[in-house]
Coordinates of C-alpha atoms in Angstrom, one line a residue:
Chain X
M1 CA 94.9 136.8 157.9
A2 CA 92.4 136.2 155.6
G3 CA 92.2 136.3 152.2
D4 CA 92.2 139.6 150.1
P5 CA 91.3 141.2 147.1
N6 CA 94.1 142.8 147.4
G7 CA 96.2 140.7 148.7
A8 CA 99.4 138.4 147.0
V9 CA 99.3 136.2 144.1
V10 CA 100.5 132.5 145.3
I11 CA 102.4 130.7 142.7
T12 CA 102.7 126.6 143.3
G13 CA 105.5 125.6 141.6
I14 CA 107.0 128.7 140.2
S15 CA 110.5 127.8 140.0
G16 CA 109.9 125.3 136.6
R17 CA 109.9 127.7 133.5
L18 CA 106.5 128.3 132.6
G19 CA 106.2 128.5 136.7
R20 CA 109.4 131.7 136.2
M21 CA 107.2 133.2 133.3
V22 CA 103.8 133.5 135.3
A23 CA 105.7 134.6 137.9
S24 CA 107.5 137.4 135.7
L25 CA 104.7 138.9 134.5
A26 CA 102.1 138.6 137.1
H27 CA 104.9 140.5 139.5
R28 CA 103.9 143.6 137.8
D29 CA 100.5 143.7 138.8
Y30 CA 100.6 141.9 141.8
P31 CA 103.0 141.0 145.2
V32 CA 103.8 137.7 144.2
I33 CA 104.9 134.3 146.8
G34 CA 106.5 131.7 145.3
I35 CA 106.6 128.3 147.0
D36 CA 108.2 125.4 145.2
R37 CA 111.1 123.0 146.1
R38 CA 113.3 123.4 143.1
R39 CA 115.3 126.5 143.6
F40 CA 114.0 129.4 141.8
V41 CA 117.1 131.0 140.4
D42 CA 118.0 134.5 140.3
P43 CA 114.4 135.6 140.7
P44 CA 113.3 139.4 140.6
K45 CA 113.5 141.3 143.5
D46 CA 109.8 141.6 144.3
I47 CA 109.0 138.1 144.2
E48 CA 109.5 136.5 147.7
V49 CA 110.3 132.8 147.1
H50 CA 110.1 129.6 149.4
N51 CA 112.3 126.8 148.9
L52 CA 109.6 124.3 150.3
D53 CA 107.3 121.1 150.0
I54 CA 104.1 122.0 149.0
R55 CA 103.7 119.6 151.9
R56 CA 105.2 120.8 154.2
K57 CA 103.6 122.4 157.6
R58 CA 105.3 125.5 157.1
V59 CA 103.8 126.6 153.8
E60 CA 100.4 127.7 156.2
R61 CA 102.8 130.2 158.1
I62 CA 103.2 131.2 154.4
F63 CA 99.2 131.7 154.3
R64 CA 98.7 132.8 157.7
R65 CA 101.2 136.1 157.6
Q66 CA 99.5 138.5 154.7
P67 CA 96.4 138.8 152.3
I68 CA 96.1 136.9 150.0
R69 CA 94.0 137.2 146.3
A70 CA 94.6 134.5 144.6
V71 CA 96.3 130.8 144.6
I72 CA 97.6 129.6 140.9
H73 CA 98.3 126.3 141.7
M74 CA 101.0 124.3 139.3
A75 CA 102.6 121.9 141.5
I76 CA 101.9 119.4 139.8
I77 CA 104.3 117.1 138.6
H78 CA 103.8 114.8 135.5
D79 CA 107.5 112.7 135.5
P80 CA 106.5 109.0 135.0
R81 CA 110.7 108.2 136.0
M82 CA 109.6 109.3 139.7
N83 CA 108.9 106.8 142.1
R84 CA 104.7 106.2 141.8
E85 CA 104.5 106.5 145.5
E86 CA 105.5 109.9 145.5
H87 CA 104.5 110.6 142.7
H88 CA 101.2 110.3 143.8
S89 CA 101.9 111.6 147.3
F90 CA 103.1 114.7 145.5
N91 CA 100.5 115.5 143.2
V92 CA 97.3 114.3 145.1
M93 CA 98.2 115.1 149.2
G94 CA 100.3 118.2 147.8
T95 CA 96.8 119.8 146.6
K96 CA 94.3 118.4 149.1
K97 CA 96.6 120.7 151.1
I98 CA 96.7 123.3 148.9
L99 CA 93.1 123.5 148.4
S100 CA 92.5 123.3 152.6
Y101 CA 94.4 126.3 152.8
V102 CA 92.2 128.2 150.2
T103 CA 89.3 127.5 152.9
R104 CA 90.9 127.6 156.0
F105 CA 92.3 131.7 154.8
K106 CA 89.1 132.3 152.6
I107 CA 91.5 133.3 149.7
P108 CA 88.4 134.3 146.7
K109 CA 90.5 132.8 143.9
L110 CA 92.4 129.5 143.1
V111 CA 93.5 128.7 139.9
V112 CA 94.8 125.2 139.0
L113 CA 96.4 124.1 136.2
S114 CA 95.8 121.1 135.4
S115 CA 95.8 119.7 131.1
A116 CA 93.7 118.0 128.5
N117 CA 95.9 115.1 128.9
V118 CA 93.7 113.9 131.7
Y119 CA 91.1 113.4 128.8
G120 CA 93.2 110.3 127.4
P121 CA 93.7 109.6 123.3
R122 CA 91.7 107.1 122.6
P123 CA 90.0 105.8 119.2
E124 CA 87.0 106.7 120.1
N125 CA 87.0 110.3 121.0
T126 CA 85.1 112.4 119.7
Q127 CA 87.2 115.2 117.4
F128 CA 86.6 117.7 119.9
L129 CA 86.1 117.3 124.0
T130 CA 84.5 119.2 126.1
E131 CA 84.8 120.2 129.0
E132 CA 82.8 118.1 129.9
S133 CA 84.1 114.5 128.6
P134 CA 85.1 111.9 131.1
L135 CA 88.5 112.2 131.9
M136 CA 89.8 108.5 130.6
A137 CA 93.6 108.8 130.8
A138 CA 93.7 107.3 134.1
G139 CA 92.5 104.2 133.0
R140 CA 95.6 103.7 131.0
F141 CA 98.7 104.9 132.7
G142 CA 99.1 105.2 136.0
D143 CA 101.0 108.4 136.2
I144 CA 98.4 109.8 134.4
G145 CA 95.8 109.0 137.2
D146 CA 97.1 110.9 139.7
L147 CA 96.9 113.8 137.3
V148 CA 92.8 113.0 136.9
L149 CA 92.4 112.5 140.9
V150 CA 94.1 116.1 141.2
D151 CA 91.6 117.4 138.1
L152 CA 88.9 115.8 139.8
A153 CA 89.3 117.2 143.8
A154 CA 89.6 120.8 141.7
N155 CA 86.3 120.2 140.6
T156 CA 84.8 118.8 143.3
F157 CA 86.4 121.6 145.2
F158 CA 84.3 123.5 142.5
W159 CA 81.0 122.4 143.1
E160 CA 81.4 122.1 147.0
H161 CA 82.6 125.9 147.9
P162 CA 80.4 128.3 145.6
D163 CA 82.5 131.3 147.2
V164 CA 85.6 130.2 145.9
E165 CA 85.9 131.3 142.4
T166 CA 87.5 128.0 141.0
V167 CA 89.4 128.1 138.1
V168 CA 90.6 124.7 136.0
L169 CA 92.8 125.1 133.2
R170 CA 93.0 121.9 130.3
P171 CA 95.5 122.9 127.9
T172 CA 96.6 121.2 125.2
H173 CA 100.3 119.9 124.4
I174 CA 102.5 123.3 125.8
V175 CA 105.1 124.1 123.7
G176 CA 107.9 126.3 123.3
P177 CA 110.7 127.0 125.6
V178 CA 109.6 124.7 128.1
H179 CA 111.6 120.9 128.8
N180 CA 108.0 118.7 128.3
A181 CA 107.2 115.6 127.0
P182 CA 106.1 117.7 124.1
S183 CA 108.7 119.7 123.4
N184 CA 111.2 117.5 124.0
Y185 CA 109.5 114.9 121.0
L186 CA 109.3 117.9 118.7
R187 CA 113.4 118.8 119.1
L188 CA 114.7 115.3 118.3
K189 CA 116.7 115.3 115.1
R190 CA 114.2 112.6 113.5
I191 CA 111.2 112.3 114.6
P192 CA 109.6 109.2 115.5
T193 CA 106.1 108.2 114.5
I194 CA 104.1 104.9 114.8
M195 CA 103.7 103.7 110.7
G196 CA 100.5 104.4 109.6
F197 CA 98.8 106.7 112.3
D198 CA 99.1 110.4 111.9
P199 CA 96.7 111.8 114.6
M200 CA 95.1 115.5 114.3
V201 CA 97.0 117.0 117.2
Q202 CA 96.9 120.8 119.6
V203 CA 100.0 122.3 120.8
I204 CA 100.2 125.5 122.1
H205 CA 103.0 128.2 122.8
A206 CA 104.0 128.4 126.4
E207 CA 103.5 132.3 126.5
D208 CA 99.3 131.2 125.6
V209 CA 99.6 129.4 128.5
V210 CA 101.1 132.2 130.8
R211 CA 98.2 134.7 129.3
A212 CA 94.9 132.2 129.8
L213 CA 96.9 132.0 133.6
L214 CA 96.7 135.4 134.2
M215 CA 93.2 136.3 132.6
A216 CA 91.6 133.5 135.1
L217 CA 92.9 135.8 137.7
K218 CA 90.4 137.8 136.7
P219 CA 86.8 138.4 138.9
G220 CA 84.1 136.6 138.0
V221 CA 86.4 133.7 135.9
R222 CA 85.1 130.3 137.3
G223 CA 84.7 127.3 136.4
V224 CA 86.6 124.4 133.9
F225 CA 88.2 125.6 130.6
N226 CA 89.9 123.5 127.8
I227 CA 92.9 126.3 126.6
T228 CA 94.1 126.1 123.3
G229 CA 96.5 127.6 120.6
P230 CA 96.8 127.5 117.0
D231 CA 94.3 125.6 114.3
P232 CA 94.8 121.4 114.8
V233 CA 97.0 119.5 112.6
A234 CA 98.0 116.2 111.5
L235 CA 101.7 115.0 113.5
S236 CA 103.3 114.5 109.9
G237 CA 102.1 117.8 109.2
L238 CA 103.7 119.8 112.2
I239 CA 107.0 117.6 111.8
K240 CA 107.1 118.3 108.2
A241 CA 106.6 121.8 108.7
L242 CA 109.4 122.4 111.3
G243 CA 111.6 120.6 108.5
K244 CA 112.8 117.7 109.9
P245 CA 112.5 113.7 108.7
R246 CA 109.8 111.6 110.1
L247 CA 110.8 107.7 111.6
P248 CA 107.9 106.0 111.0
L249 CA 107.9 102.8 112.9
P250 CA 106.0 99.3 113.1
A251 CA 103.6 100.3 116.2
P252 CA 105.2 96.5 117.7
L253 CA 108.7 97.8 117.0
F254 CA 108.3 101.6 118.6
V255 CA 106.6 100.4 122.0
E256 CA 108.9 97.0 122.3
G257 CA 112.3 99.6 121.5
L258 CA 111.1 102.0 123.7
R259 CA 110.1 99.3 126.4
M260 CA 113.5 98.8 126.4
L261 CA 114.9 101.9 126.5
W262 CA 113.0 102.6 129.1
R263 CA 114.2 99.8 131.2
F264 CA 117.6 100.9 130.5
R265 CA 116.7 104.4 131.4
M266 CA 117.8 105.9 128.4
T267 CA 114.5 107.4 127.9
S268 CA 112.3 109.7 129.5
F269 CA 109.6 108.8 127.3
P270 CA 107.0 106.3 128.9
P271 CA 105.7 103.2 126.5
P272 CA 101.8 103.8 127.1
E273 CA 101.7 107.2 126.5
L274 CA 102.8 106.2 122.6
D275 CA 99.0 106.7 122.4
Y276 CA 99.6 110.1 122.4
I277 CA 100.5 110.0 118.9
R278 CA 98.6 107.5 117.5
Y279 CA 94.9 108.1 119.1
V280 CA 93.3 111.7 118.7
C281 CA 93.0 113.8 121.9
T282 CA 92.1 117.4 120.5
I283 CA 89.8 119.7 122.6
D284 CA 87.3 122.4 122.1
G285 CA 88.7 125.3 123.2
S286 CA 85.7 128.0 122.7
R287 CA 84.4 128.2 126.3
A288 CA 87.5 129.9 127.4
R289 CA 87.1 132.4 124.4
D290 CA 83.6 133.2 124.5
E291 CA 83.8 133.5 128.5
M292 CA 86.8 134.4 129.1
G293 CA 87.8 136.2 126.0
Y294 CA 91.1 133.6 125.7
K295 CA 92.7 133.9 122.0
A296 CA 96.1 132.4 121.3
R297 CA 98.3 134.9 120.3
Y298 CA 100.8 132.1 119.1
R299 CA 100.3 130.9 115.5
L300 CA 101.5 127.7 113.9
K301 CA 104.1 129.6 112.2
D302 CA 105.5 131.1 115.0
I303 CA 105.5 127.7 117.2
I304 CA 107.4 126.1 113.8
E305 CA 109.4 129.0 113.8
F306 CA 110.6 129.0 117.6
F307 CA 111.7 126.1 117.1
K308 CA 114.1 125.9 113.7
K309 CA 115.6 128.9 116.0
E310 CA 116.0 127.7 118.7
Q311 CA 117.5 124.9 116.5
A312 CA 119.9 127.1 114.7
N313 CA 120.9 128.7 118.1
Q314 CA 122.3 125.7 120.0
Chain Q
M1 CA 102.6 111.1 104.3
E2 CA 104.5 109.3 101.5
T3 CA 104.0 106.4 102.7
P4 CA 106.1 103.7 99.9
S5 CA 102.8 101.9 99.0
L6 CA 101.5 104.7 97.5
D7 CA 104.2 105.0 95.5
T8 CA 103.9 101.4 94.2
F9 CA 100.8 101.8 93.6
Y10 CA 101.7 104.5 91.4
R11 CA 104.4 102.7 89.4
A12 CA 101.8 99.6 88.8
L13 CA 99.7 102.3 87.9
E14 CA 101.6 103.6 84.8
R15 CA 101.7 99.5 82.9
L16 CA 98.8 99.4 83.0
P17 CA 96.4 99.8 79.5
K18 CA 96.2 103.6 78.7
R19 CA 92.0 103.4 78.9
I20 CA 92.3 102.5 82.8
R21 CA 95.0 104.9 82.9
N22 CA 93.2 107.4 81.5
M23 CA 89.7 106.6 84.1
V24 CA 92.3 107.6 87.2
Y25 CA 94.2 109.9 85.9
D26 CA 91.5 112.0 85.4
P27 CA 92.0 115.6 85.4
E28 CA 88.6 116.7 85.3
V29 CA 87.6 114.7 88.4
L30 CA 91.2 116.1 90.0
G31 CA 90.3 119.9 89.0
K32 CA 86.9 119.1 91.7
V33 CA 88.8 119.1 94.7
D34 CA 89.7 123.6 93.7
L35 CA 85.6 123.5 94.0
I36 CA 85.7 122.8 97.4
S37 CA 85.5 125.3 99.7
R38 CA 89.3 126.1 101.6
E39 CA 87.6 128.4 104.3
N40 CA 87.4 125.8 107.0
L41 CA 91.2 125.0 106.4
G42 CA 94.0 125.8 108.6
E43 CA 96.7 127.4 108.8
L44 CA 98.6 123.9 107.5
G45 CA 96.2 122.6 105.2
Y46 CA 93.7 121.0 107.5
D47 CA 90.6 121.0 108.6
P48 CA 89.4 120.3 112.2
F49 CA 88.7 116.9 111.4
G50 CA 92.0 116.4 109.4
Y51 CA 90.4 116.4 106.1
N52 CA 93.1 117.5 103.7
P53 CA 92.7 118.7 100.1
D54 CA 96.2 118.8 99.1
I55 CA 96.7 115.5 100.2
L56 CA 93.3 114.1 98.8
K57 CA 94.7 115.0 95.3
K58 CA 97.3 112.8 95.7
I59 CA 95.4 109.9 97.2
L60 CA 92.4 110.5 94.4
P61 CA 94.1 108.4 91.8
V62 CA 94.2 105.4 94.2
V63 CA 90.2 106.4 94.6
L64 CA 89.4 106.4 91.5
F65 CA 90.5 103.6 90.6
L66 CA 89.0 101.6 93.1
Y67 CA 85.7 103.5 92.7
R68 CA 86.4 103.2 88.7
V69 CA 88.3 100.1 87.5
Y70 CA 87.7 97.6 90.9
F71 CA 84.6 98.1 91.5
R72 CA 82.7 99.8 88.6
T73 CA 80.4 101.8 90.3
Q74 CA 77.2 103.3 89.2
V75 CA 75.0 105.8 90.1
F76 CA 71.4 106.4 89.9
D77 CA 69.6 109.5 90.6
I78 CA 72.2 111.7 92.5
D79 CA 71.1 114.8 91.7
R80 CA 68.3 114.1 93.7
V81 CA 70.4 115.0 96.8
P82 CA 69.5 118.3 97.8
D83 CA 72.3 121.2 97.9
K84 CA 72.0 121.4 102.2
R85 CA 72.8 120.1 105.9
V86 CA 71.7 116.5 104.1
V87 CA 72.1 113.0 106.3
L88 CA 72.8 110.0 103.6
V89 CA 71.3 107.2 105.1
A90 CA 72.6 103.7 103.8
N91 CA 72.5 100.0 104.4
H92 CA 75.9 98.8 105.6
A93 CA 78.1 95.6 104.8
G94 CA 80.7 93.6 103.6
Q95 CA 83.3 93.4 106.7
I96 CA 85.6 96.4 105.6
P97 CA 84.0 99.7 105.6
I98 CA 84.6 100.2 101.9
D99 CA 81.0 100.8 101.1
G100 CA 81.5 104.3 102.8
F101 CA 84.4 105.4 101.0
I102 CA 82.4 104.4 98.0
V103 CA 79.4 106.1 98.8
A104 CA 81.3 109.8 99.6
A105 CA 83.4 109.2 96.6
S106 CA 80.3 109.0 94.9
M107 CA 79.4 112.7 95.6
F108 CA 82.4 113.6 94.9
I109 CA 83.5 112.4 91.4
D110 CA 79.6 112.0 89.5
A111 CA 77.7 114.6 91.5
P112 CA 76.4 117.6 89.8
K113 CA 78.7 119.3 92.4
P114 CA 81.8 117.9 94.0
R115 CA 81.0 117.7 98.0
V116 CA 83.3 116.0 100.8
V117 CA 81.0 113.7 102.4
R118 CA 82.2 112.6 105.9
S119 CA 81.2 109.2 106.6
M120 CA 80.3 108.3 110.3
I121 CA 83.2 105.7 110.5
E122 CA 82.9 103.1 113.2
K123 CA 85.1 103.4 116.7
W124 CA 87.6 100.8 115.9
V125 CA 88.4 102.3 112.5
P126 CA 91.5 104.4 113.8
T127 CA 93.0 101.6 115.2
L128 CA 94.3 100.0 112.2
P129 CA 96.8 101.6 110.6
F130 CA 97.1 103.3 107.5
V131 CA 93.7 103.0 106.8
S132 CA 92.9 105.5 110.0
W133 CA 94.7 108.0 108.1
F134 CA 93.9 107.4 104.8
M135 CA 89.8 107.7 106.2
A136 CA 90.9 110.9 108.1
R137 CA 92.8 112.6 105.0
A138 CA 90.1 111.5 103.0
G139 CA 87.4 113.7 105.9
Q140 CA 85.9 110.4 107.0
V141 CA 85.5 110.6 111.1
V142 CA 84.4 108.9 114.1
G143 CA 80.5 108.5 114.7
T144 CA 80.3 110.1 117.4
P145 CA 77.0 112.6 118.1
E146 CA 79.1 115.6 119.0
N147 CA 80.8 115.3 115.4
F148 CA 77.7 114.2 113.9
I149 CA 76.2 117.8 114.9
R150 CA 79.1 119.6 114.8
L151 CA 79.3 118.5 111.1
L152 CA 75.8 119.2 110.1
N153 CA 75.6 122.6 111.7
N154 CA 78.5 123.7 109.6
N155 CA 76.0 122.5 107.0
E156 CA 78.2 119.4 105.3
T157 CA 77.3 116.4 104.4
I158 CA 76.9 113.5 106.5
L159 CA 76.7 109.5 105.5
D160 CA 75.6 107.3 108.7
F161 CA 75.1 103.6 108.9
P162 CA 72.2 103.0 111.1
E163 CA 72.6 99.3 111.3
G164 CA 76.0 99.9 112.8
V165 CA 78.3 96.8 113.5
R166 CA 75.7 94.5 113.5
G167 CA 75.1 95.7 109.8
I168 CA 78.8 95.8 108.4
S169 CA 79.2 91.7 110.1
K170 CA 76.0 90.3 108.1
T171 CA 77.0 86.7 106.8
F172 CA 76.6 85.7 103.8
P173 CA 72.5 84.3 103.8
N174 CA 71.3 88.0 105.2
R175 CA 72.8 89.8 102.2
Y176 CA 70.4 92.9 101.5
R177 CA 68.4 92.2 104.9
L178 CA 68.2 95.6 106.5
V179 CA 68.8 94.9 110.6
E180 CA 67.6 97.0 112.8
F181 CA 68.3 100.4 112.5
G182 CA 69.8 102.4 115.7
Q183 CA 67.6 106.2 116.7
G184 CA 70.6 108.1 116.7
F185 CA 70.8 109.1 113.2
M186 CA 67.0 110.1 113.2
R187 CA 67.3 112.3 116.6
L188 CA 70.2 114.1 115.1
A189 CA 68.9 114.9 112.2
L190 CA 65.3 116.4 113.9
A191 CA 68.1 118.4 116.3
T192 CA 70.1 119.5 113.2
K193 CA 66.7 119.8 111.3
A194 CA 68.9 118.1 107.9
T195 CA 67.1 116.6 105.3
I196 CA 67.6 112.8 105.5
V197 CA 68.3 110.7 102.1
P198 CA 68.5 106.9 101.7
V199 CA 71.4 105.2 99.9
A200 CA 71.0 101.8 98.7
V201 CA 73.9 99.9 98.0
I202 CA 74.3 97.3 95.8
G203 CA 77.2 95.3 95.5
S204 CA 79.1 95.7 98.8
E205 CA 77.0 92.6 100.4
E206 CA 79.1 90.4 98.4
Q207 CA 82.4 91.8 98.5
V208 CA 83.6 89.6 101.4
I209 CA 81.0 86.3 102.0
S210 CA 80.9 85.6 105.4
L211 CA 80.5 82.1 106.5
H212 CA 80.4 82.5 109.9
N213 CA 81.1 85.4 112.5
S214 CA 83.4 84.1 115.0
R215 CA 83.2 85.7 118.0
T216 CA 86.8 84.3 119.6
M217 CA 88.6 85.6 116.6
A218 CA 87.3 89.1 117.2
K219 CA 87.8 89.2 120.8
L220 CA 91.6 88.4 120.1
F221 CA 91.9 91.3 117.4
G222 CA 89.5 93.6 119.4
A223 CA 87.1 93.8 116.3
P224 CA 83.7 94.1 116.7
S225 CA 83.4 91.2 114.1
F226 CA 85.6 88.4 112.5
P227 CA 84.7 86.9 109.9
I228 CA 85.2 83.6 108.1
T229 CA 85.2 83.5 104.6
P230 CA 85.5 80.9 101.7
F231 CA 88.8 81.6 101.8
F232 CA 90.0 82.6 105.0
P233 CA 92.4 81.2 106.5
G234 CA 92.5 79.0 103.5
L235 CA 94.2 82.2 101.8
G236 CA 95.8 84.0 104.9
P237 CA 94.4 87.3 105.0
L238 CA 93.4 87.5 101.3
G239 CA 91.0 85.7 102.2
F240 CA 89.8 88.9 103.4
M241 CA 90.2 91.1 100.0
P242 CA 87.3 92.4 99.0
L243 CA 86.1 90.5 95.1
P244 CA 85.7 93.1 92.6
V245 CA 82.1 93.1 93.0
K246 CA 79.9 96.0 90.8
F247 CA 78.9 98.4 92.8
R248 CA 75.9 100.2 92.5
L249 CA 74.1 103.1 94.2
Y250 CA 70.5 104.4 94.2
F251 CA 69.7 107.8 95.8
G252 CA 66.0 107.7 97.2
K253 CA 64.2 111.1 97.3
P254 CA 65.0 113.3 100.3
M255 CA 62.6 112.8 103.5
E256 CA 61.9 115.9 105.8
F257 CA 60.9 115.1 109.2
K258 CA 60.1 117.1 111.8
G259 CA 59.9 116.7 116.0
D260 CA 61.2 116.7 119.1
P261 CA 64.7 115.0 118.7
D262 CA 63.9 113.9 122.8
E263 CA 60.8 112.6 122.0
D264 CA 59.9 108.7 123.5
D265 CA 61.7 106.5 121.6
E266 CA 58.2 104.8 120.0
K267 CA 57.9 108.0 118.0
I268 CA 61.2 108.5 116.7
Q269 CA 61.0 104.3 116.2
M270 CA 58.1 105.2 113.3
K271 CA 60.1 107.8 111.6
V272 CA 63.1 105.5 111.6
K273 CA 60.6 102.9 110.3
R274 CA 59.8 105.0 107.5
V275 CA 64.0 105.4 106.6
R276 CA 64.0 101.4 106.8
S277 CA 61.3 100.6 104.9
T278 CA 61.9 102.8 102.2
L279 CA 65.5 102.0 101.8
Q280 CA 64.9 98.7 101.7
G281 CA 62.3 99.4 98.8
L282 CA 65.7 100.9 96.8
I283 CA 67.2 97.9 97.3
Q284 CA 64.7 96.0 95.9
R285 CA 65.1 98.2 93.7
G286 CA 68.5 97.7 93.1
L287 CA 68.6 94.2 92.9
N288 CA 65.7 93.4 90.8
E289 CA 67.4 95.9 87.9
R290 CA 70.8 94.1 88.5
K291 CA 71.8 91.2 86.5
H292 CA 75.4 90.1 87.6
I293 CA 76.9 90.5 90.8
F294 CA 79.8 90.8 89.2
W295 CA 78.9 93.3 85.8

């Protein structure tokens, strides 16, 4: 079966919180097929979910069986706790597989959810990184290197296959009803920061990311887009607005302490990634605004309210 | 960020003689913060580059202390700076980027119409704890070409040091001798049609007496330069304390340039040379008028 502009939308990594949010919106407009090795608890009835690792051969059958209009590739994990080899294989080999199905079954649209983390936090960063900025994250942290490779693979695919509308989205730190590092960081009771450092940060509500992903499905949209949320804010300003105390730690103490906790498996926050709260990695979202018509709906006020409410309910 | 060090500073101020306290707590200068447009500020009061007027208000006494009491800054012809997109071009020296801070402060404190100058700071400044925070909240920005263009297109005032790191790490015998200028500022000024105003900074080149630039130590600390001063290593880190020299700022006549920003190096170089020799002239005037380094 070949790609078809009236076919289904395949979502990889559908069982994550973000994936489920995308699915629950997308299935109103398109037939949705999900692939994830994690279980999807109580999917909406019209969503067909396959409990499969995307590297498995059986995934091909899903693509072969029915007309498909688009693939939203979100099965990209960033879990520094995972075995390095498995992490690499799942992200890089998994993506390669998906890309090959897109060409083989002539699917007209591919949307890849990358992240602005691929630019890497660096003291020499320009304040607003554009889509053309080099992806420097790989130099510092091994795990993020895999994410850079995925992003680059999607970029290469974009150039090699002009017949496929490839969209790569690079959102800033996603927060809200998800359980990723930035959200969990903001959920801490006392938020540790590096003493003497207070970079500008950007956050984006998960629902805005979901909206951007669905907007990327529109015919004609193609290319790499930074996806931003509300105005950038200093880290300390954000923490203050959340009404939480800050715990500034001297950098060496923080790094060493975290390394120790890491070794004893008491934290899931990898020590090298502390640079994200030390240096800037903020992006310019004007291309998505001009070419896709995307604009964040959630303001900082809403995001802060979300976290306050969530905490009150616990 | 309310750092304990800031509170200590304020407490120390209380003990100073009244004359100095009045210089530091100057309601007129504090009021100037409100004269600056707030339209670029985001939801929580920060502008996209991290400048925050409310925090600036809090750190202004520190700025005023350094500007008026410690360095006793004097400005000349500051009214020459036109009210449009401007690139201030100054000589760079002193091992620690205090000159940028002083020029920026002058445009806020002593200019007829206060403005927040963005000085293009070195790429390693963000690696310095506290300094990075202080600089960003006061409006200073890492000197990348993209930042430069973005700010000028917003009609902001920029301060650039075309000597770069080579300038700031000058050793004492080479003080007030401009090293080669980079061409970046000229190309970016041409691209954005900005006016160039040379500023001679007198004083900064004596603030830290560098006898030798130790490459080994620089490498060890990841800094672009590492000065050996008469007081370092003898006095430990205190050896890098800038001396309380008197700062004098001479603002030159505005210079307008026209041309293609992507021209050959030689043609750009000619324009750069005009700025450089004007600045060297201003420096010379400043040195001739000055009677003493400290007063």
